[in-house]
Coordinates of C-alpha atoms in Angstrom, one line a residue:
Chain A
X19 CA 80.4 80.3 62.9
X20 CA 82.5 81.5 66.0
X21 CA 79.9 84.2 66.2
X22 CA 76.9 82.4 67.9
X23 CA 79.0 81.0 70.8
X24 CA 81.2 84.3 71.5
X25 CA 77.4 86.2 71.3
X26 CA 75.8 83.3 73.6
X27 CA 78.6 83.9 76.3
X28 CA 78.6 87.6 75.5
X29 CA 75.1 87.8 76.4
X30 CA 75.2 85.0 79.6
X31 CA 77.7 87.0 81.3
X32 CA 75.8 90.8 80.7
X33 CA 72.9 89.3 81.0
X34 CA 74.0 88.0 84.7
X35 CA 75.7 91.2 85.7
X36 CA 72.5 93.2 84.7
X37 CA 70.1 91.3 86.9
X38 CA 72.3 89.5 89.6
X39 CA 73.9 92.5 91.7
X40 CA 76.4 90.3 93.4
X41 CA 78.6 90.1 90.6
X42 CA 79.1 94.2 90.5
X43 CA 79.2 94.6 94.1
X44 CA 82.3 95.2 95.4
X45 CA 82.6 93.8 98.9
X46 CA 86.4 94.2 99.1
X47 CA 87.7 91.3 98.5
X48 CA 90.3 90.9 96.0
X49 CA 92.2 88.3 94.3
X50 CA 95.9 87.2 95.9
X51 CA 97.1 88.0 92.5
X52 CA 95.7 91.9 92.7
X53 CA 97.2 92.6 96.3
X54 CA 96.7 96.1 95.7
X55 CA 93.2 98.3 96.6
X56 CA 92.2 101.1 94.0
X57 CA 90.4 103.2 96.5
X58 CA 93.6 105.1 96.9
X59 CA 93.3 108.6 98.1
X60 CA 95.1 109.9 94.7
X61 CA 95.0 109.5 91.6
X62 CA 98.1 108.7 90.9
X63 CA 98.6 106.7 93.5
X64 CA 95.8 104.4 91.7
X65 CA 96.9 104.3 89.3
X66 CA 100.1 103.2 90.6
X67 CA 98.4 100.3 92.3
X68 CA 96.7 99.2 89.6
X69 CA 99.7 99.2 86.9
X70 CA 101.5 97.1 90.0
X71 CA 98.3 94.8 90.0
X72 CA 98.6 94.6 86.4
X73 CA 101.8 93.5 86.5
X74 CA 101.2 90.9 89.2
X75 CA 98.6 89.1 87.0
X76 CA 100.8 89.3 84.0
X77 CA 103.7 87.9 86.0
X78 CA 101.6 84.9 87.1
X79 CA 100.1 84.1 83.5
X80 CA 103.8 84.5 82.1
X81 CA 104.8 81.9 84.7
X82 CA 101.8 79.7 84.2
X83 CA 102.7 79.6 80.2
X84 CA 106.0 79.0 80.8
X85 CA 105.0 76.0 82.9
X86 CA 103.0 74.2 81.1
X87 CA 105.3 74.4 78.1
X88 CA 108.3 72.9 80.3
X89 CA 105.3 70.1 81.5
X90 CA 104.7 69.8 78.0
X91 CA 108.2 69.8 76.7
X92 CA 109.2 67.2 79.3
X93 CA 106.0 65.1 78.3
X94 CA 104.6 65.6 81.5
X95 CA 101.1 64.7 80.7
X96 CA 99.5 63.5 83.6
X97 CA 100.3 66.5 85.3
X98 CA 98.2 68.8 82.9
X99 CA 95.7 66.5 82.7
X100 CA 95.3 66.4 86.5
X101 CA 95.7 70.3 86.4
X102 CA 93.2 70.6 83.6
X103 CA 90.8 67.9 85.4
X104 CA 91.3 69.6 89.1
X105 CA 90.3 73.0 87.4
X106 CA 87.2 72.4 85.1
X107 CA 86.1 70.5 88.7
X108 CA 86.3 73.7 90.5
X109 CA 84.9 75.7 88.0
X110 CA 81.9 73.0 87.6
X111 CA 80.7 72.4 91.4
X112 CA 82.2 75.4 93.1
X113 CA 81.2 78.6 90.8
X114 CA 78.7 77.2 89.2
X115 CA 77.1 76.2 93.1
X116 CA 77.9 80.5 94.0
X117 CA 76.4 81.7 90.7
X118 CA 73.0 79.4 91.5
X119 CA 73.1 81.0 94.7
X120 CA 73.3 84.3 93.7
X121 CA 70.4 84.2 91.0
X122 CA 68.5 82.6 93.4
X123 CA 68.8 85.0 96.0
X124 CA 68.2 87.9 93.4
X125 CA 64.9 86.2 92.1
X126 CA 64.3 85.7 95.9
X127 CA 63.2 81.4 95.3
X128 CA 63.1 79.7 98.0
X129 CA 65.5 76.5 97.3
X130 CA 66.3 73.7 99.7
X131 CA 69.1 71.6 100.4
X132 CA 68.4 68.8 98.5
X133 CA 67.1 70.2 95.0
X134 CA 70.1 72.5 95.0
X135 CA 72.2 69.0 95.3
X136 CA 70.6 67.3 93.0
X137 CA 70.8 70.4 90.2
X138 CA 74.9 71.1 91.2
X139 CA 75.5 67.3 91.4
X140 CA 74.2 67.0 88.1
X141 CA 75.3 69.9 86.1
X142 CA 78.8 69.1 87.7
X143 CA 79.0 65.7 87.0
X144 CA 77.5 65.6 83.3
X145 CA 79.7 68.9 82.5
X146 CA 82.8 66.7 83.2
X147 CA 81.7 64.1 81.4
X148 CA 81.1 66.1 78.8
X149 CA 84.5 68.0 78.7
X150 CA 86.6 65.5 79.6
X151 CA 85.4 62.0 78.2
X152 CA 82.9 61.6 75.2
X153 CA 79.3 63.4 75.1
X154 CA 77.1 65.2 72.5
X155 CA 78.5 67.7 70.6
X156 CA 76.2 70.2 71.1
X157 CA 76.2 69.8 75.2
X158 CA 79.8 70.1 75.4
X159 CA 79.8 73.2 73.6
X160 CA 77.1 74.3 76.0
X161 CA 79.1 73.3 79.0
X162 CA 82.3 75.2 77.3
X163 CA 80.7 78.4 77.5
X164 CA 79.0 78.4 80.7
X165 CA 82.0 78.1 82.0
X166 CA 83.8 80.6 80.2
X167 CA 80.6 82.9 81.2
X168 CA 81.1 81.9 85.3
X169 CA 85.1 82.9 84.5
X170 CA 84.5 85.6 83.2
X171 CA 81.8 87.0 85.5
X172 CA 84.3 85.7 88.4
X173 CA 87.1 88.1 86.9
X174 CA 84.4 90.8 86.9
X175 CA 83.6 90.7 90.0
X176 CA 86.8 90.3 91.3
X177 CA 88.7 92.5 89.7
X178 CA 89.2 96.5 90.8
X179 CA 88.2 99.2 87.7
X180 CA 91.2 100.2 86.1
X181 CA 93.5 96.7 87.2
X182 CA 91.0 95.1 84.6
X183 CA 91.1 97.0 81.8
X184 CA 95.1 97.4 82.0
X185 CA 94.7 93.3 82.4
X186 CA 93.1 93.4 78.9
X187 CA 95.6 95.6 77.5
X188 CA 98.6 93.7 78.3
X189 CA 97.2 90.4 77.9
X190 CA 96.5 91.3 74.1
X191 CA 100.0 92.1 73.5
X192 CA 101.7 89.4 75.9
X193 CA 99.4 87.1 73.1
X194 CA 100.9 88.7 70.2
X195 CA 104.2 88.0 71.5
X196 CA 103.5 85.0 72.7
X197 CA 102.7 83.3 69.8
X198 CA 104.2 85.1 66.6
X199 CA 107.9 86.1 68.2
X200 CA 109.9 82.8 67.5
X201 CA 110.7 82.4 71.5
X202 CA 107.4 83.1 72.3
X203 CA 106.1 80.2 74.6
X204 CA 103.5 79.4 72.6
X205 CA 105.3 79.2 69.6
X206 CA 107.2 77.0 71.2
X207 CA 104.9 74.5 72.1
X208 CA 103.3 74.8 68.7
X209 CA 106.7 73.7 67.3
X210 CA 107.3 71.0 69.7
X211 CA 104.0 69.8 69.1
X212 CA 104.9 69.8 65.0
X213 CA 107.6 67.8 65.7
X214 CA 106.4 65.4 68.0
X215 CA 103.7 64.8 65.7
X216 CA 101.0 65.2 68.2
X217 CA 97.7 67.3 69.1
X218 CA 98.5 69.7 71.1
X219 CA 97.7 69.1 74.7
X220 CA 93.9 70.3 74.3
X221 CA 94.1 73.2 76.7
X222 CA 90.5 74.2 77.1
X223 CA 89.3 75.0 74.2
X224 CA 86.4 75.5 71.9
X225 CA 85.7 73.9 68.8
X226 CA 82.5 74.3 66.3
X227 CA 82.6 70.6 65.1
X228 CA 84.0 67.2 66.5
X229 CA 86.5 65.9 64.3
X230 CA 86.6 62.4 64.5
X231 CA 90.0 60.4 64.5
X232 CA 89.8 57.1 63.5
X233 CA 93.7 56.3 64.4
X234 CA 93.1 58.1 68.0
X235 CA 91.2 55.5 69.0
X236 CA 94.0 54.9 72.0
X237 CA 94.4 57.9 73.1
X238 CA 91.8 60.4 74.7
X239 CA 90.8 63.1 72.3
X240 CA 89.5 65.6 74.5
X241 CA 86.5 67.3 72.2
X242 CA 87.4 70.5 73.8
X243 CA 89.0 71.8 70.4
X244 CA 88.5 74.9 69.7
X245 CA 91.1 76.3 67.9
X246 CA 91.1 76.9 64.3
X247 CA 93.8 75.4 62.9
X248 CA 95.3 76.8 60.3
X249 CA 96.2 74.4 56.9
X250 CA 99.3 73.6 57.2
X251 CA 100.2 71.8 54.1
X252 CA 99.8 68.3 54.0
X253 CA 101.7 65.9 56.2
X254 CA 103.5 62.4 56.0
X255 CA 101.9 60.3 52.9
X256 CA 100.9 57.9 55.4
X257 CA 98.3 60.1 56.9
X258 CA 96.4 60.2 53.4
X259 CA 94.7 57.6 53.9
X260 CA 93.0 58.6 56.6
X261 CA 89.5 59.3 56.9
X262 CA 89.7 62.3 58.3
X263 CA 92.0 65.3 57.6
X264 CA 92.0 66.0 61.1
X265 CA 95.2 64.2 62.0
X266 CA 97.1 65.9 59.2
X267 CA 95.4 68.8 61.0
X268 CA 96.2 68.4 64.3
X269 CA 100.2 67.8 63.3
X270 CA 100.0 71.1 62.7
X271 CA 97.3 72.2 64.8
X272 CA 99.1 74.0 68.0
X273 CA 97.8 77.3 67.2
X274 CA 94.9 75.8 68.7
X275 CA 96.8 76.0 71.6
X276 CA 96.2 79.0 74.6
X277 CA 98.3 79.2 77.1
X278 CA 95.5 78.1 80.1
X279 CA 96.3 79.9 83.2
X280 CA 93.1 79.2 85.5
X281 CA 92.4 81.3 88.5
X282 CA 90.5 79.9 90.8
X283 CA 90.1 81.9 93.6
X284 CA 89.0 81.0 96.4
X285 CA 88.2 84.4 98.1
X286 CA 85.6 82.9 100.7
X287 CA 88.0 80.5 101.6
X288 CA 91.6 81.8 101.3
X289 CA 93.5 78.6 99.5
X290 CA 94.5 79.9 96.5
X291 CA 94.5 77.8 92.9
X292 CA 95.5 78.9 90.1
X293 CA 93.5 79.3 87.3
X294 CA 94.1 78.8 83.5
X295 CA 94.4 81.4 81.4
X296 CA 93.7 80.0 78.1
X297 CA 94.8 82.1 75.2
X298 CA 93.6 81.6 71.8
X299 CA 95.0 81.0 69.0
X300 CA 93.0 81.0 65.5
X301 CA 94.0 78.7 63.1
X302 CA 91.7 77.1 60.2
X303 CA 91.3 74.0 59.7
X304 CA 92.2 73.0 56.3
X305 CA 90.3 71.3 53.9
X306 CA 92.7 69.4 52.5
X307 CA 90.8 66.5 53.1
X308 CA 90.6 63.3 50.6
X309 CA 87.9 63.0 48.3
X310 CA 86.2 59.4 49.9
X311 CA 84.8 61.9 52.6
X312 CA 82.5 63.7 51.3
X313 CA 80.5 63.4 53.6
X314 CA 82.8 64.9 56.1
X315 CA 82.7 68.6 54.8
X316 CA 81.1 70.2 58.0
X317 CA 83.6 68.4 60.3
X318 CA 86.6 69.9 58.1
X319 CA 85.7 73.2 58.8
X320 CA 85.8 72.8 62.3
X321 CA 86.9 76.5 63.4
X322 CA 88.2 76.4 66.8
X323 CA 89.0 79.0 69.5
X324 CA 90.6 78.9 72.9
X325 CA 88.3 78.9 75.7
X326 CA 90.5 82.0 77.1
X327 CA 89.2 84.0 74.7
X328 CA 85.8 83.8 75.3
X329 CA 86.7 84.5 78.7
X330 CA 88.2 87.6 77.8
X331 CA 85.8 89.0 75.3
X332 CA 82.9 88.0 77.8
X333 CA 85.1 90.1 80.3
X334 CA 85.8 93.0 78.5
X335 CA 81.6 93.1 77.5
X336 CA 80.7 92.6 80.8
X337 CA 82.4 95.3 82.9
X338 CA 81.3 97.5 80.0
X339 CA 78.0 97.2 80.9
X340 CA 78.3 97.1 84.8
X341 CA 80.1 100.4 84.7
X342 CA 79.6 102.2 81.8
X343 CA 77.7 105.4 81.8
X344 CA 76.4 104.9 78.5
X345 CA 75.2 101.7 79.7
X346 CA 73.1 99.7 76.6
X347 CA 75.5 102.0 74.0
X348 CA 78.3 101.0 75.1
X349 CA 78.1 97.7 76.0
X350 CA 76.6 97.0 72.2
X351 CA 79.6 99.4 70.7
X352 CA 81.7 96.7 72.5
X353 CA 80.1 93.8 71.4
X354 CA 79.9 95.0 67.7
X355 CA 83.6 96.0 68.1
X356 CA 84.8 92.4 69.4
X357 CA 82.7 90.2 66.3
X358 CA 84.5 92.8 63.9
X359 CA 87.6 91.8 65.8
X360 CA 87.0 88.1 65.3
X361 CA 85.9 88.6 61.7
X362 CA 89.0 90.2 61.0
X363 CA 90.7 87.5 62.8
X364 CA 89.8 84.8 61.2
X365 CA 90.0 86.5 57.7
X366 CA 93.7 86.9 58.6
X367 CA 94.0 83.7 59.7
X368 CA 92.6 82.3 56.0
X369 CA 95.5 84.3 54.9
X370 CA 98.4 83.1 56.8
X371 CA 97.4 80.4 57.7
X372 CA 98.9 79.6 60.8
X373 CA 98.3 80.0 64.5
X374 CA 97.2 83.4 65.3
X375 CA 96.5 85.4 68.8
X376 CA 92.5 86.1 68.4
X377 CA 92.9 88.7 71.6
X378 CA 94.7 91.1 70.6
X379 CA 92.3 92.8 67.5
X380 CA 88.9 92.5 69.2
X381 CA 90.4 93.6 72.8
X382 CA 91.9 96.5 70.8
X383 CA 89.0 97.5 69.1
X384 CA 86.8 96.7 72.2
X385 CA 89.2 99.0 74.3
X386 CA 88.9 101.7 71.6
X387 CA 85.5 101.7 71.5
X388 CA 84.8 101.4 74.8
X389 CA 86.4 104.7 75.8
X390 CA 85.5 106.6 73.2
X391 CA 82.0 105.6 73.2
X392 CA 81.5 106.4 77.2
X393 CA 83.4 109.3 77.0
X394 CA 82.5 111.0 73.3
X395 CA 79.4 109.6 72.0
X396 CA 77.2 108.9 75.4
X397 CA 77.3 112.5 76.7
X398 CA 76.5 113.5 73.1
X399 CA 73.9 111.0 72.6
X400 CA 72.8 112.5 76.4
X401 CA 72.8 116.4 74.9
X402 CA 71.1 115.8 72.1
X403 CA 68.2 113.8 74.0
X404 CA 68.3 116.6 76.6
X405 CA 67.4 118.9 73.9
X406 CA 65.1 116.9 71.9
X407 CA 67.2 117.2 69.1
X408 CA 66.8 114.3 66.6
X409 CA 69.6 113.8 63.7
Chain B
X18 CA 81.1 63.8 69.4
X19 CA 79.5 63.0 66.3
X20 CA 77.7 59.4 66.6
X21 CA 77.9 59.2 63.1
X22 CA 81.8 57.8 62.9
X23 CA 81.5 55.7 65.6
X24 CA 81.3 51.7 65.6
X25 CA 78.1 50.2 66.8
X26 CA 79.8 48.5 69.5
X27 CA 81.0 51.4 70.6
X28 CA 77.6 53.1 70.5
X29 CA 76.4 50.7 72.3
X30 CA 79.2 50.6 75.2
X31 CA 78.6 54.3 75.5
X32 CA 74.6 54.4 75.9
X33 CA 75.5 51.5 78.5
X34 CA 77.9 53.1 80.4
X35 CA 75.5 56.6 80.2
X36 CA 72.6 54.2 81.6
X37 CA 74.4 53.0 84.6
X38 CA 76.2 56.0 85.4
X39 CA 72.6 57.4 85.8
X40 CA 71.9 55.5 88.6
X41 CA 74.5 57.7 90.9
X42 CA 71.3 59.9 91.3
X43 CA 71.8 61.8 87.9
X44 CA 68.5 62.2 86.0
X45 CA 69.8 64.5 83.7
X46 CA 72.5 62.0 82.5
X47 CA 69.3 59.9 81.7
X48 CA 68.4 63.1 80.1
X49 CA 71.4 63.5 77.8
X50 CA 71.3 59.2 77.0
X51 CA 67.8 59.6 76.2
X52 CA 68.1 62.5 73.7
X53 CA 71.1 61.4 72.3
X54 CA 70.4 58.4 71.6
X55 CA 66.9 58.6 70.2
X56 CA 67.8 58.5 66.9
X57 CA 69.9 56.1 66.8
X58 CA 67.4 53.8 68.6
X59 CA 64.2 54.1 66.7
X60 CA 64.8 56.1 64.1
X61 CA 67.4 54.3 61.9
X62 CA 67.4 51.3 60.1
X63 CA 67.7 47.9 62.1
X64 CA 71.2 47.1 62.8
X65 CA 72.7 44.7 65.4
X66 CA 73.2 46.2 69.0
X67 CA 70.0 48.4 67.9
X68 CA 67.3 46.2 70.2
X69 CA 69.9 46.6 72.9
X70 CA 70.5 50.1 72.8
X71 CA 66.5 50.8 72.3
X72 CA 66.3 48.7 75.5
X73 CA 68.7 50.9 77.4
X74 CA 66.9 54.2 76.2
X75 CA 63.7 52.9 77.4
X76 CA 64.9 52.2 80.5
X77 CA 66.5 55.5 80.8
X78 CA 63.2 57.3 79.9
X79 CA 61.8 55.3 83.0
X80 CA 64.6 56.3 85.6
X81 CA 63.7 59.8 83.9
X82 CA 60.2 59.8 84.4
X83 CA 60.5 58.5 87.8
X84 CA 62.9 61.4 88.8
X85 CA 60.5 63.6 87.5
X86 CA 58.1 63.0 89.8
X87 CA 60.1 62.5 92.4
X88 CA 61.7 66.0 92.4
X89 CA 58.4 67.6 90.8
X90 CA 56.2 66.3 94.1
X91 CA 59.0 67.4 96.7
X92 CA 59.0 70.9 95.0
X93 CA 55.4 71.7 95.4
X94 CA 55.5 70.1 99.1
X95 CA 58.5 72.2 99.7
X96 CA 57.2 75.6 98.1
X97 CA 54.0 75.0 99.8
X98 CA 54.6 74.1 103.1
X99 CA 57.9 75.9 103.7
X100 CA 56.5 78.7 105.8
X101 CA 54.1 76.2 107.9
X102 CA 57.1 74.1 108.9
X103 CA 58.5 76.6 111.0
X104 CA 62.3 75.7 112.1
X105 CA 62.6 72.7 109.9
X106 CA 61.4 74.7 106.8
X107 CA 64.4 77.2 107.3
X108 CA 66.8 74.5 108.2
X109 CA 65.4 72.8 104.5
X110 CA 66.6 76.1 102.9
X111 CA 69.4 77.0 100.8
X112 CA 67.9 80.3 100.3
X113 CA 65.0 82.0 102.3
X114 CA 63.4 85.1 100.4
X115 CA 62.9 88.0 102.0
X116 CA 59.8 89.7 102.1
X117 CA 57.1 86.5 101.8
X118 CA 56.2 84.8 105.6

């Protein structure tokens, strides 16, 4: 059931880049985080700029995870929440205002002043209600990937060729290390989280079903769950009475946890923000649950994913099919890779049972398939068509 | 959120508080109250807040229908007349297209 969104965002973000030019064109700017440009003279020394950008990007997540886990550790919570607030309001008005701009200027609509208000006012405004306070299920999965889509498109366009994909690469692993080595940062917060007792700090993230808490009444649930949370077995006695099994659930839920690192860049203006980087861990949720809900079944199997992961997979889709040469092959050999990647995923995750990194299998197999597919079966497919040769 | 779990006070609270956020010129938030809340209005048996909630929906629909219109008639004036007004059209304009006088 993690299919249909990841697909919805896959197909929002190629279906911008394919028909809104702006997003592949590269007009030279660049990200503060990417200082350096990868129209080097030599090949080498590109690719020596684009390692060094690499490692720049990585640097800052690392230092962004390790943040928030001190915040968290500390019990810092209004500051993450402000973070969290000050970035999903950036990413709602700000990109969401450039993206309407953009399609607009592509379909060539006339707009004025006070429509396009109106429409940025209100997407902005219910999005953040939405996210951040109570809303329809339904819409606030909506709003989650739309703005995974406008990050991930934002990442596309900013973003030189070969900076990206080495981004991918070592993001993937920094996740696997990140949350399975045992001083991983993520780990650690999943721990601290155990013990405390406590949700994890909702980091953006995506989740296929509200769970509703009856005991959480005090404090603000933010429905942006999506992590699956893995069963961990059951808690304290004094949680089985509970209606739902989603506080058991969320003692142990931190793999729904992602690091966030959110880049907002603010090319046109210079200020810089950083962005979150969410990470995602899979977990399932267990369904553990006591018999008086039945009725409850759907919202047990809530499956959650971190919002940085749809970011990513949408990413790695995207520039596949703004610069591949096997343009439709590839960008579908990419997409079919990443949904094998979840499925395998989230099969593992039914079998550990704990928080898992859900980048690191489909960006592999996306990677893989990606180069192999532009560079051995497009120019294949391309001689065989030349030909007329049918097999 | 699932309206299913929650108390009917609270139901009611939150169609309230959707209704008069919608009056900080946000039709779709009448949008999202009506929808949401259409079920729970006139579509399930008679409970206590019910009258009042069906009262807020209705009102929402209205502040709805009347945004409709609103933004529907400036559209076509704008689209129309853009090109005749000259200055003031382009000043009006996010975007201009290219091409079309």
């Amino acid at each position: 059931m993690l299919f249909v969104p990841v697909t919805l965002c896959m197909v929002v973000v190629v279906a911008t880049i394919k028909s809104v030019s702006f997003y592949t064109q590269n007009d030279g700017q660049r990200l503060i985080y990417t200082p350096f440009p990868e129209d080097a003279v030599t090949l080498g020394q590109r690719a020596l700029n684009s390692v060094m950008n690499a490692g720049i990007m990585i640097t800052v997540i690392i230092v962004m995870t390790l943040v928030l886990v001190l915040l968290y550790k500390y019990r810092c919570y209004k500051v993450i929440q402000g973070w969290l607030f000050l970035s999903s309001l950036l990413l709602l008005f700000f990109f969401s205002y450039i993206y309407l701009k953009e399609v607009f200027k592509t379909y060539n609509v006339a707009i004025d002043y006070f429509t396009l208000a109106i429409i940025v006012w209100n997407f902005g405004v219910v999005g953040m209600m939405c996210i951040h306070w109570k809303g329809p299920l339904r819409l606030q999965q909506a709003y989650l990937i739309m703005i995974s889509a406008l990050m991930a498109l934002v990442f596309i366009k900013y973003l030189p060729e070969w900076t990206a994909w080495l981004i991918l690469a070592v993001i993937s692993v920094y996740d696997l290390l990140a949350v399975l080595c045992p001083k991983g940062p993520l780990r650690i917060l999943v721990e601290t989280a155990q013990e405390r007792n406590e949700p994890i700090f909702p980091a953006l993230i995506y989740s296929s079903t509200m769970v509703w808490l009856v005991n959480m009444a005090d404090t603000e649930w933010p429905p942006k769950r999506n992590s699956t949370e893995a069963a961990a077995p059951p808690p304290q006695p004094e949680e089985a009475p509970e209606d739902v099994a989603s506080p058991p659930a969320l003692s142990r839920d931190d793999g729904g946890f992602s690091s966030n690192w959110v880049n907002s860049q603010e090319h046109q203006l210079g200020p810089l923000q950083t962005t979150e980087d969410t990470r995602r861990e899979i977990q399932e949720m267990p369904s553990d649950r006591p018999p008086v809900e039945d009725d409850d079944d759907d919202e047990e199997r809530g499956v959650k994913l971190g919002l940085g992961d749809f970011i990513f997979y949408s990413m790695l889709v995207g520039k596949a099919s703004a610069t591949a040469s096997g343009d439709w092959n590839t960008t579908l050999a990419c997409f079919v890779a990443i949904l094998i990647g979840l499925c395998l995923t989230l099969l593992l995750l039914a079998i550990f049972k704990k928080a898992l990194p859900a980048l690191p299998i489909s960006i592999f197999f996306g990677l893989v398939f990606y180069f192999a597919t532009d560079n051995l079966v497009q120019p294949f497919m391309d001689r065989l068509a030349l030909h007329q040769f049918y097999i | 959120m699932n309206l299913e779990r929650v108390p009917n006070e609270e139901k009611l609270g939150l169609c309230r508080k959707y209704y008069l956020a919608g009056f900080a010129f946000l039709p779709f938030l009448w949008l999202v109250n009506v929808v949401w809340f259409f079920k729970e209005a006139f579509l399930k048996p008679v409970y206590t807040e019910q009258l009042q909630i069906q009262t807020y929906v209705k009102r929402s629909g209205l502040g709805l229908l009347f945004w409709v219109t609103v933004l529907t008639t400036w559209i076509t004036i704008f689209q129309h007349y853009r090109a005749e007004w000259g200055e003031v059209g382009d000043y009006l304009s996010f975007t201009i297209p290219l091409g079309i006088p």
